[in-house]
Structure formats: structure tokens, C-alpha cells
């Protein structure tokens, strides 16, 4: 097999290109999507703008042709634009606003020894997965019988985000001569470079890694160190300034480069403050997203690192990842692999060759850097106070129930969210659910707009004497299923509309009125930002809201229960994560009662 074109390359080249949807189709579907969320007056105004935009030989057609030309010239007409606009040019901190966390089941160790043993086994599992990536033996994934793009797997290890004054960038050291051979370990805000391969190229075993982690632990017992990692939590422009300032010093530059080049980061956290059982998982979710603040573990991170595994002394564990290189599913696949791996017994004897001392990464803290750290601490602590997050394990049923009713579990859960929101606020809102475009080469995501004419009809009927409620529920879930199928085939509207807008910007023409319209702003203001991230492991992913007055909702439907993570901001008086969780639970139960009471549908 020719080494330049391995299995991965050949697989990728066989994937179809992302299509540019037909213009008229997108415009019709856009008007439909607006119906349940804007007033009739706004809708009629937008209808006029759409009619103008779609005229033969008009602005819309010109931009559409530009997009089609771009699609012919590139591997994916969307992926570069999306990476820039959704991630690299986004200036809010990655913490809470962009980077998702994952809460893993609590481990049963209670001390440092157990923490380090578990960390060693986890690192061994990461390296086991990395071998599959390096050898290109990772099994190709399929969705509905179609092979998926595997590119994201090749972006998540040995990569890091670098702050820039207007736009960030990503570096990747996974390939080529200078391949990463180390991970970064952080303990008590102190960073270490830990080589994870023997001189013969074989990965260190869990026993060897444990010995190395003990050395790290014993040489980082001081708890008064400056939390240099906290700089990565700041607003991207401020961090870019601080970054340039930090790198003026040669020692600092070498230390930062070592972090950036590492395979991933492992954070050995101090124990979490003890809390009652009912709020424990919610606290862990907050720990994973932001570290709990400058007094707790937020300094024990480098948030620009793509993958950070977090293991606290009390058994709380999980990860946080920088979102630019990848969506949730590849991260979860890696996680499922590691969790399975950590359950395996040790095999074989470890080498007895003494290993070198892991290298401590030094930082020279000037008064200016100290000032940047203080600034970042203050901003972070405000964010920590502002995040309202609730993990809810819904125990009454899992995906088995909707399946027994021949309803898609995802559609069922999305409709329950619609019902919960409607009962809380008396109206529907723009809702974002991510849909995978990995059927296409370099595909990322598009938007499933879960609020539809059918969903609004159902939620309005639910608390009225309407006799056809169960039928409306089935119709609404059917509509969601159809939108989902359309989205994964590259025929949704959101990325196409974004593409038309960016095409106008690139062509240096004025931005069409369609995109300056109030209805467009309403459609893009996602009060519900949601994602289904299924996993074999009993875990849940979590992320912050995308608007100040919104919710972030992530869920993992298991067979007999559903894990939810719901976030909101305390600074918004109208949103409350626990209240949303309560309404969501009631909606799920009411929908089950409705279906059980109704005669089986003919649909």
C-alpha cells in the first residue's frame, strides 16, 4: 500500500462532496421555519424581502452561482468558512461559551493513590486509541448504511488553539517528523511534560505511567503557584495580547510550546467541595466546564488544548474539549473506548528500565503577566457565578419507550423540550439542534430547526381539550424526523443561508436586506440550543447557552433512562435551569400518558 495514500485518504476520497442546496427550496423552507416564531406582520415583511431576493437574475441567483463555483473549487464549500465564523473568529471566552464538558460516572477511589492509578490507566487507553489513529485502523463509522467522514478523529489529538488579535488558529502536531511523544500533566497549577513512549517507540504501560505520575505529584505539592492556565479563560482578544506578552520570555515560550505540542492534557484536580447527592452531578458538570473558579481548579487547565481529561482526588472525573476541531461524537467514541479500556485487567510485565524525571514546565511571571492573571481571574469568577447548570437523570423511561411507540427517541425528546418551553413562556422560540454532515467529505454540522408548524400545533393543543392531541404529537415527531433526514443529506437551510451571506461579504457587495431583517435576527437567536450526544458510557455532555437569555440542553438517551444537562445564565431573570428541568420532566411524562391513553395511530 502506498504510504502517501493510506486507508484514511482512500476512504475520504470516496466520500461525496457537500451539495449546495437549490436556492428556491431553501427560501421556501426559510419562510416555513419562521411561521411558528415570528408575528404575521414580520412574516409578511419577510415574504416581500424573499420575493425580491429570489427574482430571476437578482441578488440571490448571483450569490447562489458564487456558492456553486466555490463548491467546484474546494473540498467542502462550507468547512473553512464554518471553522472561522463559528469558532476561530468568535471572541467570547472558550470557557462556558464554546467548549463542551463531559461528566463521567464517579470513580470509587478516594485517595491520591487511586486517582493516579486511574489516571495512568486512562492515559494508557488514550494511547491505545491513538495507535488506531496513527495506523489508520480506526473502524469507519456508518449512519443509515452510509460511510462517514473520519477526518475529525485526526484533528483531536496533538492539537491546540492559538489566540490571535482578530482570529485564532489551530496547530496540529499529529503528523510528520515532529510527532508529539508527550502529554501535559497539570497538578496544583503546575505543568509537566510527560513522555509517554519508551525509546523503542512502545507506549508506556499503566504501571510505568503510575510511577511517573507519582513523581509529578511529589514535585508539585506547593499550592501557592500562580495559575498561569487561567489566562486561557479570558476573552480571546485579551488572551491574545497576554499570550504575546507571555511569549516574549524564552523559558515561557518553550513551556507554552510544550503544552501546545502535547498529545492531550491530563488535569489532576484537588477534590471537589463536598455537596449533597442530588446536586453532585450538576457540580461536576460545572467543574468540567470551568473548573469551579480561581480558588478551585480553573487554574489547573489549559483551555486552548483540544482535549483535557480531568480526574479529581474524590473520584469526580470527565473532560473538557476545545470545540474548533471536532463535534461531540468523535470525542465520545474516544471516551467510550477509554472507559472500556480502563475496565480491562493489566496484561504482561512492565519494563524495569528506570524512566527519566518528567520535565517541569517553568514560567517567569513578570508584574505585567501577574496583572494579566489577576484580570483573567476576576473575569472567570464572574462567569463561574453566572453559570446555572443542572444535570437531570430522567429515570422514568429511556429510549425504549418512544421506540415501542415507533417514534424516534430524538424527535420525542425534542418535542418534550418544545412543550416545556411553551408551558414556561407561552410561545415557541428558535431552537437549534445540531445535525451531522459527516456523510460528506469534511462535513461538520447543520441545524435541525425543531420548532415547526407541526410542533407549535401540538404544544398549543396539549393543555386544551383538543381530542386529536396524540395524533398531533405523532405528526410533530414525524415532521422532526423528516427535517433531520433532510439536514443530514445536506438540504437544511442554516448553513446555506450563512453561505449566501458570506458570499456577499466576500464579493464585497452590500449585505442583502434579507439578512438585515428582524425576522432573520429572531430566527438566529436560539433560546434553545440543543444536542443529542449518545454514548455507550453512562455519561452526559454539557455546554453553555448561546444567547444571554437562552438554555443549552444536551442529552444522552440510554435504554432505561435519559441523562440531561441543562444550562442557563443567572444574570438572566427569565431563565432557570432547575425550572426548565422540572418542566421537561413533566412534559416527557405527559407525552407518555397521552400516547398510552390513545388508540394506536394509523400513521
XYZ file of C-alpha atoms in Angstrom:
603
model
C 0.000 0.000 0.000
C 1.411 3.376 -0.986
C 2.225 5.241 2.295
C 1.131 8.651 0.958
C -2.370 7.365 0.318
C -3.278 5.208 3.281
C -6.653 3.729 4.097
C -7.853 7.003 5.582
C -7.039 9.001 2.446
C -8.706 6.460 0.179
C -11.787 6.349 2.386
C -12.025 10.162 2.403
C -11.706 10.414 -1.376
C -14.666 8.067 -1.833
C -16.994 10.349 0.142
C -19.401 12.670 -1.706
C -18.945 16.458 -1.694
C -21.322 18.624 0.356
C -24.006 19.885 -2.060
C -25.215 23.486 -2.333
C -28.999 23.170 -1.895
C -31.311 24.697 -4.545
C -31.974 28.380 -3.768
C -35.772 28.323 -4.153
C -36.069 25.278 -1.881
C -34.093 26.993 0.903
C -36.114 30.203 0.639
C -39.440 28.317 0.824
C -38.214 26.346 3.836
C -36.927 29.513 5.498
C -40.407 31.069 5.352
C -41.874 27.870 6.792
C -39.350 27.875 9.632
C -40.290 31.478 10.521
C -44.006 30.766 10.785
C -44.079 29.439 14.375
C -41.614 32.033 15.765
C -42.442 35.459 14.269
C -45.592 37.587 14.138
C -47.790 37.602 11.000
C -46.678 41.229 10.308
C -42.990 40.307 10.450
C -43.649 37.284 8.276
C -45.383 39.284 5.561
C -42.496 41.795 5.559
C -40.003 38.921 5.145
C -42.106 37.397 2.349
C -41.588 40.637 0.392
C -37.815 40.527 1.002
C -37.675 36.878 -0.067
C -39.657 37.652 -3.238
C -37.129 40.394 -4.039
C -34.143 38.150 -3.254
C -35.357 35.248 -5.431
C -36.159 37.246 -8.607
C -34.645 35.715 -11.756
C -31.285 37.385 -12.406
C -31.420 39.003 -8.955
C -29.090 39.123 -5.949
C -29.996 35.637 -4.712
C -29.167 33.968 -8.003
C -25.850 35.822 -8.262
C -24.792 34.704 -4.772
C -26.024 31.159 -5.408
C -23.841 30.943 -8.547
C -20.882 32.179 -6.475
C -21.502 29.410 -3.936
C -21.772 26.790 -6.671
C -18.449 27.975 -8.131
C -16.871 27.757 -4.666
C -18.213 24.204 -4.260
C -16.488 23.156 -7.503
C -13.137 24.593 -6.397
C -12.984 23.312 -2.794
C -13.158 20.024 -0.946
C -16.065 21.392 1.085
C -17.598 24.807 0.350
C -18.585 25.274 3.977
C -15.901 23.816 6.260
C -13.314 26.658 6.181
C -15.962 29.346 6.487
C -17.648 27.494 9.337
C -14.401 26.946 11.249
C -13.673 30.676 11.024
C -17.109 32.134 11.735
C -18.311 29.622 14.349
C -15.033 29.172 16.203
C -11.816 30.954 15.299
C -13.319 34.444 14.915
C -15.656 34.028 17.904
C -14.249 36.377 20.532
C -16.004 35.334 23.731
C -14.021 33.044 26.071
C -13.970 29.386 25.024
C -14.853 28.522 28.625
C -18.645 28.086 29.025
C -19.388 29.820 25.693
C -17.813 27.312 23.331
C -16.021 24.361 24.943
C -18.268 21.456 25.969
C -17.627 19.306 29.028
C -18.394 15.652 29.690
C -19.331 14.237 33.082
C -18.200 10.624 33.574
C -19.565 8.269 36.237
C -17.898 8.892 39.617
C -14.947 6.567 40.202
C -14.736 4.759 43.513
C -11.223 5.755 44.523
C -10.941 8.068 47.499
C -7.291 8.988 47.650
C -4.272 10.078 45.680
C -3.173 6.506 45.025
C -6.495 5.625 43.395
C -6.535 8.888 41.480
C -3.098 8.274 39.978
C -3.818 4.584 39.220
C -6.978 5.585 37.366
C -5.168 8.434 35.541
C -2.415 6.010 34.453
C -4.943 3.535 33.070
C -6.833 6.338 31.327
C -3.632 7.600 29.646
C -2.879 4.032 28.529
C -6.385 3.936 26.981
C -5.792 7.233 25.151
C -2.546 5.853 23.706
C -4.330 2.654 22.669
C -6.855 4.745 20.710
C -4.037 6.900 19.303
C -2.404 3.750 17.866
C -5.564 3.132 15.815
C -5.477 6.707 14.543
C -1.743 6.540 13.722
C -2.062 3.178 11.949
C -5.274 4.267 10.223
C -7.023 1.160 11.570
C -9.869 3.102 13.162
C -13.112 1.370 12.089
C -15.102 3.555 9.703
C -18.432 4.689 11.149
C -21.728 4.436 9.306
C -25.031 6.284 9.548
C -28.042 4.727 7.857
C -25.686 2.441 5.897
C -23.603 5.373 4.572
C -19.886 5.702 5.488
C -18.969 8.834 7.465
C -16.087 11.292 7.193
C -13.437 10.306 9.739
C -11.365 13.480 9.478
C -12.263 14.848 12.946
C -10.548 11.877 14.610
C -7.286 13.006 13.042
C -7.682 16.518 14.472
C -8.382 15.879 18.156
C -5.014 14.606 19.429
C -1.770 16.639 19.433
C -3.622 19.830 18.530
C -4.188 23.189 20.182
C -5.858 26.529 19.571
C -3.639 29.617 19.449
C -5.151 33.016 20.308
C -4.898 35.828 17.748
C -5.951 39.506 17.912
C -8.840 39.100 15.420
C -8.877 35.413 14.672
C -7.401 32.373 16.392
C -5.663 29.493 14.631
C -5.165 25.777 15.276
C -1.861 23.916 15.301
C -1.663 20.171 14.832
C 1.403 18.047 15.583
C -0.187 14.653 14.872
C 1.661 14.019 11.615
C 5.127 14.417 10.170
C 8.611 14.165 11.623
C 7.940 16.207 14.751
C 5.154 13.960 16.041
C 4.168 14.519 19.676
C 5.553 11.947 22.101
C 4.388 13.565 25.333
C 1.286 14.615 27.206
C 0.898 17.549 29.581
C 0.013 16.805 33.194
C -1.206 19.617 35.484
C -1.297 19.428 39.257
C -1.631 22.326 41.710
C -1.479 24.748 38.731
C 1.956 23.312 37.767
C 2.537 21.910 34.280
C 4.688 18.903 33.390
C 5.818 17.374 30.125
C 5.451 13.610 30.432
C 6.946 11.379 27.720
C 4.536 8.520 27.145
C 6.653 6.356 24.815
C 9.660 4.157 25.548
C 12.827 4.636 23.481
C 11.743 1.684 21.288
C 8.515 3.529 20.412
C 6.193 1.360 22.525
C 3.704 3.222 24.730
C 4.329 3.245 28.474
C 2.202 0.796 30.451
C -0.180 1.837 33.233
C 2.414 0.713 35.829
C 5.114 2.887 34.269
C 2.723 5.813 33.932
C 1.716 5.472 37.586
C 5.359 5.756 38.675
C 5.782 8.875 36.514
C 2.561 10.443 37.842
C 3.775 9.850 41.412
C 6.990 11.726 40.592
C 4.913 14.599 39.212
C 2.663 14.636 42.265
C 5.576 14.642 44.703
C 7.335 17.544 42.976
C 4.244 19.766 42.800
C 2.979 19.833 46.379
C 3.181 23.632 46.787
C -0.281 25.142 46.493
C 0.763 28.790 46.159
C 1.775 28.794 42.484
C 0.476 31.387 40.028
C -2.378 29.823 37.999
C -0.865 30.552 34.584
C -3.524 28.411 32.860
C -6.226 30.831 33.933
C -5.050 33.165 31.158
C -6.692 30.770 28.661
C -10.141 31.508 30.151
C -10.130 35.160 29.111
C -11.827 36.966 26.224
C -9.898 35.944 23.102
C -8.568 39.434 22.300
C -7.299 39.950 25.867
C -5.748 36.480 25.874
C -4.064 37.151 22.515
C -2.401 40.270 23.996
C -1.374 38.398 27.156
C -0.130 35.473 25.035
C 2.233 37.667 23.008
C 3.424 39.236 26.204
C 3.957 35.841 27.853
C 5.958 34.501 24.900
C 8.493 37.348 24.948
C 10.373 35.296 27.533
C 12.303 32.313 26.138
C 11.509 29.961 29.064
C 7.797 30.786 28.883
C 7.792 30.272 25.138
C 9.352 26.812 25.471
C 6.823 25.864 28.164
C 3.829 27.070 26.133
C 5.080 25.252 23.018
C 5.437 22.033 25.040
C 1.781 22.321 26.113
C 0.627 23.099 22.565
C 2.548 20.162 21.079
C 1.395 17.614 23.650
C -0.973 14.780 22.698
C -3.502 15.963 25.292
C -3.664 17.312 28.837
C -4.429 15.376 31.999
C -5.571 17.537 34.923
C -5.080 16.080 38.381
C -7.584 18.142 40.348
C -7.958 18.851 44.023
C -11.073 17.191 45.487
C -14.363 18.927 44.778
C -16.105 20.612 47.711
C -18.489 18.040 49.247
C -22.125 18.522 48.294
C -25.357 16.572 48.738
C -26.109 13.685 46.387
C -28.880 15.484 44.473
C -26.666 18.354 43.287
C -23.411 16.377 42.960
C -23.642 15.730 39.185
C -24.555 19.354 38.478
C -21.462 20.465 40.412
C -19.262 18.060 38.455
C -20.702 19.457 35.201
C -19.657 22.948 36.329
C -16.188 21.597 37.282
C -15.814 20.145 33.786
C -16.934 23.349 32.061
C -14.952 25.909 34.071
C -13.073 24.272 36.953
C -15.044 25.959 39.733
C -13.245 29.314 39.763
C -9.774 30.661 40.507
C -9.796 29.334 44.097
C -10.642 25.804 42.980
C -9.424 24.072 39.809
C -9.759 26.611 36.985
C -6.003 27.266 37.051
C -5.413 23.536 36.584
C -6.275 23.760 32.873
C -5.027 24.971 29.515
C -8.392 25.622 27.866
C -6.931 26.062 24.364
C -5.837 22.419 24.380
C -8.210 20.308 22.284
C -8.541 17.516 24.856
C -8.250 17.817 28.622
C -9.066 14.841 30.819
C -9.975 15.796 34.363
C -9.529 13.470 37.340
C -10.158 14.807 40.829
C -8.939 13.284 44.076
C -12.503 12.498 45.215
C -13.339 10.348 42.153
C -15.086 13.044 40.088
C -13.907 12.877 36.508
C -14.657 13.812 32.931
C -13.209 16.028 30.252
C -13.475 19.383 28.546
C -12.645 19.916 24.885
C -11.944 22.890 22.643
C -14.706 22.781 20.048
C -12.990 24.118 16.902
C -11.500 20.809 15.607
C -14.397 18.477 16.359
C -18.000 17.801 17.282
C -19.110 15.687 20.238
C -19.476 12.207 18.639
C -15.737 11.586 17.888
C -14.891 12.772 21.414
C -17.493 10.400 22.862
C -16.235 7.499 20.705
C -12.735 8.103 22.120
C -14.227 8.277 25.605
C -16.220 5.050 25.190
C -13.004 3.342 24.069
C -11.050 4.642 27.072
C -13.769 3.745 29.591
C -13.918 0.191 28.213
C -10.116 0.053 28.288
C -9.877 1.143 31.952
C -12.022 -1.866 32.924
C -9.543 -4.347 31.401
C -7.091 -6.096 33.728
C -3.360 -5.381 33.396
C -1.521 -7.639 30.974
C 2.174 -8.511 30.775
C 5.117 -7.308 32.821
C 6.282 -3.729 32.649
C 9.794 -2.827 31.688
C 12.037 -2.300 34.715
C 14.180 0.295 32.965
C 14.220 3.437 35.156
C 12.398 6.299 33.463
C 13.597 9.908 33.293
C 12.070 12.507 35.582
C 9.080 14.221 33.847
C 10.054 17.756 32.886
C 8.556 20.593 34.883
C 7.474 23.468 32.640
C 8.757 26.709 34.142
C 7.193 30.153 33.826
C 8.768 33.502 34.613
C 5.981 35.729 35.910
C 6.638 39.424 35.309
C 4.470 42.057 37.058
C 2.665 42.528 33.736
C 1.839 38.804 33.444
C 0.769 38.798 37.104
C -1.620 41.608 36.243
C -2.996 39.661 33.243
C -3.578 36.668 35.549
C -5.461 38.805 38.101
C -7.617 40.272 35.311
C -8.402 36.795 33.960
C -9.245 35.540 37.480
C -11.779 38.305 38.006
C -13.452 37.757 34.632
C -13.536 33.998 35.114
C -15.050 34.205 38.591
C -17.867 36.356 37.207
C -18.508 33.663 34.539
C -18.436 30.921 37.175
C -21.003 32.766 39.297
C -23.154 33.361 36.233
C -23.420 29.768 35.026
C -26.550 27.965 36.172
C -26.283 24.263 35.340
C -28.438 21.281 36.216
C -27.784 17.638 35.422
C -31.021 15.676 35.463
C -31.177 11.907 35.216
C -34.676 11.144 33.970
C -35.369 7.691 35.416
C -38.994 7.020 34.374
C -38.100 5.705 30.929
C -35.360 5.732 28.323
C -35.269 5.498 24.529
C -37.062 2.149 24.770
C -40.452 3.812 25.301
C -40.619 6.058 22.194
C -39.211 3.147 20.159
C -42.042 0.902 21.376
C -44.412 3.566 20.025
C -42.474 3.619 16.720
C -41.351 7.193 17.369
C -37.762 8.417 17.000
C -36.390 8.938 20.561
C -34.643 12.125 19.445
C -37.848 13.568 17.956
C -39.719 12.626 21.143
C -37.185 14.394 23.389
C -37.063 17.471 21.131
C -40.851 17.720 21.208
C -40.813 17.454 25.015
C -38.391 20.412 25.053
C -40.787 22.359 22.832
C -43.638 21.581 25.216
C -41.605 22.514 28.314
C -40.565 25.831 26.763
C -44.096 26.660 25.603
C -45.571 25.958 29.031
C -42.928 28.149 30.675
C -43.100 31.109 28.309
C -46.396 30.895 26.416
C -44.724 30.985 22.998
C -42.297 28.979 20.858
C -38.695 30.049 20.240
C -35.987 29.435 17.640
C -34.455 26.062 18.508
C -31.108 24.721 17.335
C -30.314 21.023 17.261
C -27.069 20.004 15.627
C -27.234 17.566 12.714
C -24.146 15.760 11.476
C -22.943 16.398 7.914
C -20.296 13.659 8.173
C -21.854 11.776 5.257
C -19.907 14.351 3.221
C -16.202 14.978 2.937
C -15.018 17.251 5.798
C -18.654 17.631 6.901
C -19.315 19.323 10.257
C -22.903 20.250 11.212
C -26.084 21.905 10.072
C -29.133 22.923 12.092
C -32.269 20.931 12.707
C -34.887 23.582 13.460
C -37.025 21.707 15.967
C -39.684 24.406 16.163
C -42.083 23.695 13.324
C -45.668 24.489 12.376
C -46.471 20.914 13.482
C -44.670 21.225 16.860
C -46.454 24.503 17.629
C -49.845 22.933 16.816
C -49.083 20.089 19.198
C -47.829 22.186 22.131
C -50.805 24.555 21.801
C -53.221 21.598 21.866
C -51.585 19.857 24.805
C -53.270 21.840 27.578
C -56.579 22.289 25.765
C -59.499 19.848 25.465
C -58.418 19.001 21.897
C -59.219 15.355 21.110
C -56.532 14.885 18.440
C -53.546 15.562 20.726
C -51.918 12.136 20.279
C -52.279 12.445 16.514
C -50.709 15.947 16.610
C -47.845 14.563 18.717
C -47.158 11.855 16.139
C -47.335 14.361 13.293
C -44.904 16.679 15.057
C -42.389 13.873 15.690
C -42.774 12.810 12.058
C -42.039 16.384 10.912
C -38.914 16.401 13.092
C -37.768 13.095 11.623
C -38.223 14.486 8.097
C -36.290 17.687 8.883
C -33.486 15.570 10.393
C -33.240 13.373 7.292
C -33.193 16.460 5.102
C -30.431 18.036 7.242
C -28.067 15.046 7.270
C -28.399 14.869 3.485
C -27.134 18.451 3.191
C -30.522 20.039 2.493
C -31.143 22.127 5.621
C -31.314 25.920 5.408
C -28.998 27.420 8.036
C -25.559 26.801 6.533
C -26.889 27.615 3.059
C -28.200 30.998 4.268
C -24.906 31.638 6.064
C -23.044 30.732 2.863
C -25.108 33.209 0.819
C -24.404 35.930 3.376
C -20.653 35.176 3.483
C -20.571 35.054 -0.308
C -21.970 38.598 -0.355
C -19.265 39.704 2.093
C -16.563 38.013 0.001
C -17.882 39.623 -3.204
C -17.714 42.998 -1.429
C -21.353 43.693 -2.301
C -23.756 45.149 0.223
C -25.357 42.592 2.511
C -28.821 41.718 1.144
C -31.752 43.126 3.133
C -32.950 39.587 3.810
C -30.085 39.226 6.313
C -30.678 42.632 7.929
C -34.315 41.808 8.666
C -35.696 41.449 12.244
C -37.134 38.036 11.383
C -33.631 36.798 10.450
C -32.320 38.048 13.813
C -35.171 36.248 15.617
C -34.513 33.051 13.634
C -30.818 33.176 14.590
C -31.443 33.915 18.278
C -31.522 30.371 19.601
C -33.156 30.448 23.041
C -32.888 26.667 22.940
C -29.529 25.345 21.786
C -29.630 21.557 21.927
C -27.680 18.469 21.023
C -28.150 14.734 21.315
C -24.803 13.100 22.083
C -25.407 9.381 22.540
C -22.738 7.291 24.254
C -22.328 3.706 25.433
C -20.913 5.094 28.679
C -23.452 6.425 31.168
C -22.191 9.979 30.788
C -23.574 13.350 29.747
C -22.091 16.168 27.733
C -22.817 19.767 28.730
C -22.351 23.260 27.272
C -23.414 26.831 27.975
C -26.289 28.716 26.318
C -25.505 30.512 23.053
C -27.559 33.629 23.878
C -27.795 35.583 27.171
C -31.463 34.646 27.674
C -31.281 31.055 26.468
C -30.674 27.470 27.508
C -28.061 24.916 26.496
C -29.521 21.396 26.562
C -27.515 18.250 25.892
C -28.777 14.714 26.356
C -27.713 11.089 26.143
C -30.699 8.738 25.795
C -29.894 5.365 27.383
C -32.172 2.302 27.153
C -33.947 2.789 30.505
C -33.140 6.421 31.412
C -32.085 9.727 29.833
C -29.199 11.921 31.005
C -29.806 15.654 30.541
C -27.536 18.642 31.176
C -29.358 21.983 31.135
C -27.568 25.324 31.384
C -28.699 28.937 31.682
C -27.244 32.215 32.960
C -28.028 33.562 36.430
C -27.743 37.092 35.021
C -30.965 36.485 33.085
C -34.016 36.762 35.346
C -36.224 34.864 32.895
C -34.243 31.628 32.671
C -33.648 28.964 35.298
C -32.067 25.572 34.648
C -33.800 23.718 37.506
C -37.181 25.109 36.460
C -36.577 24.018 32.865
C -35.581 20.546 34.133
C -38.827 20.352 36.116
C -40.968 21.338 33.106
C -39.056 18.975 30.842
C -39.651 16.044 33.191
C -43.371 16.861 33.312
C -43.527 17.177 29.504
C -41.908 13.757 28.986
C -44.323 12.118 31.426
C -47.397 13.870 30.000
C -46.440 12.800 26.486
C -46.095 9.190 27.631
C -49.542 9.283 29.309
C -51.028 10.783 26.149
C -49.656 8.025 23.922
C -50.586 5.254 26.324
C -54.168 6.515 26.558
C -54.620 6.924 22.810
C -55.572 4.132 20.420
C -52.580 3.166 18.244
C -52.197 5.584 15.345
C -52.707 4.755 11.684
C -49.694 6.908 10.768
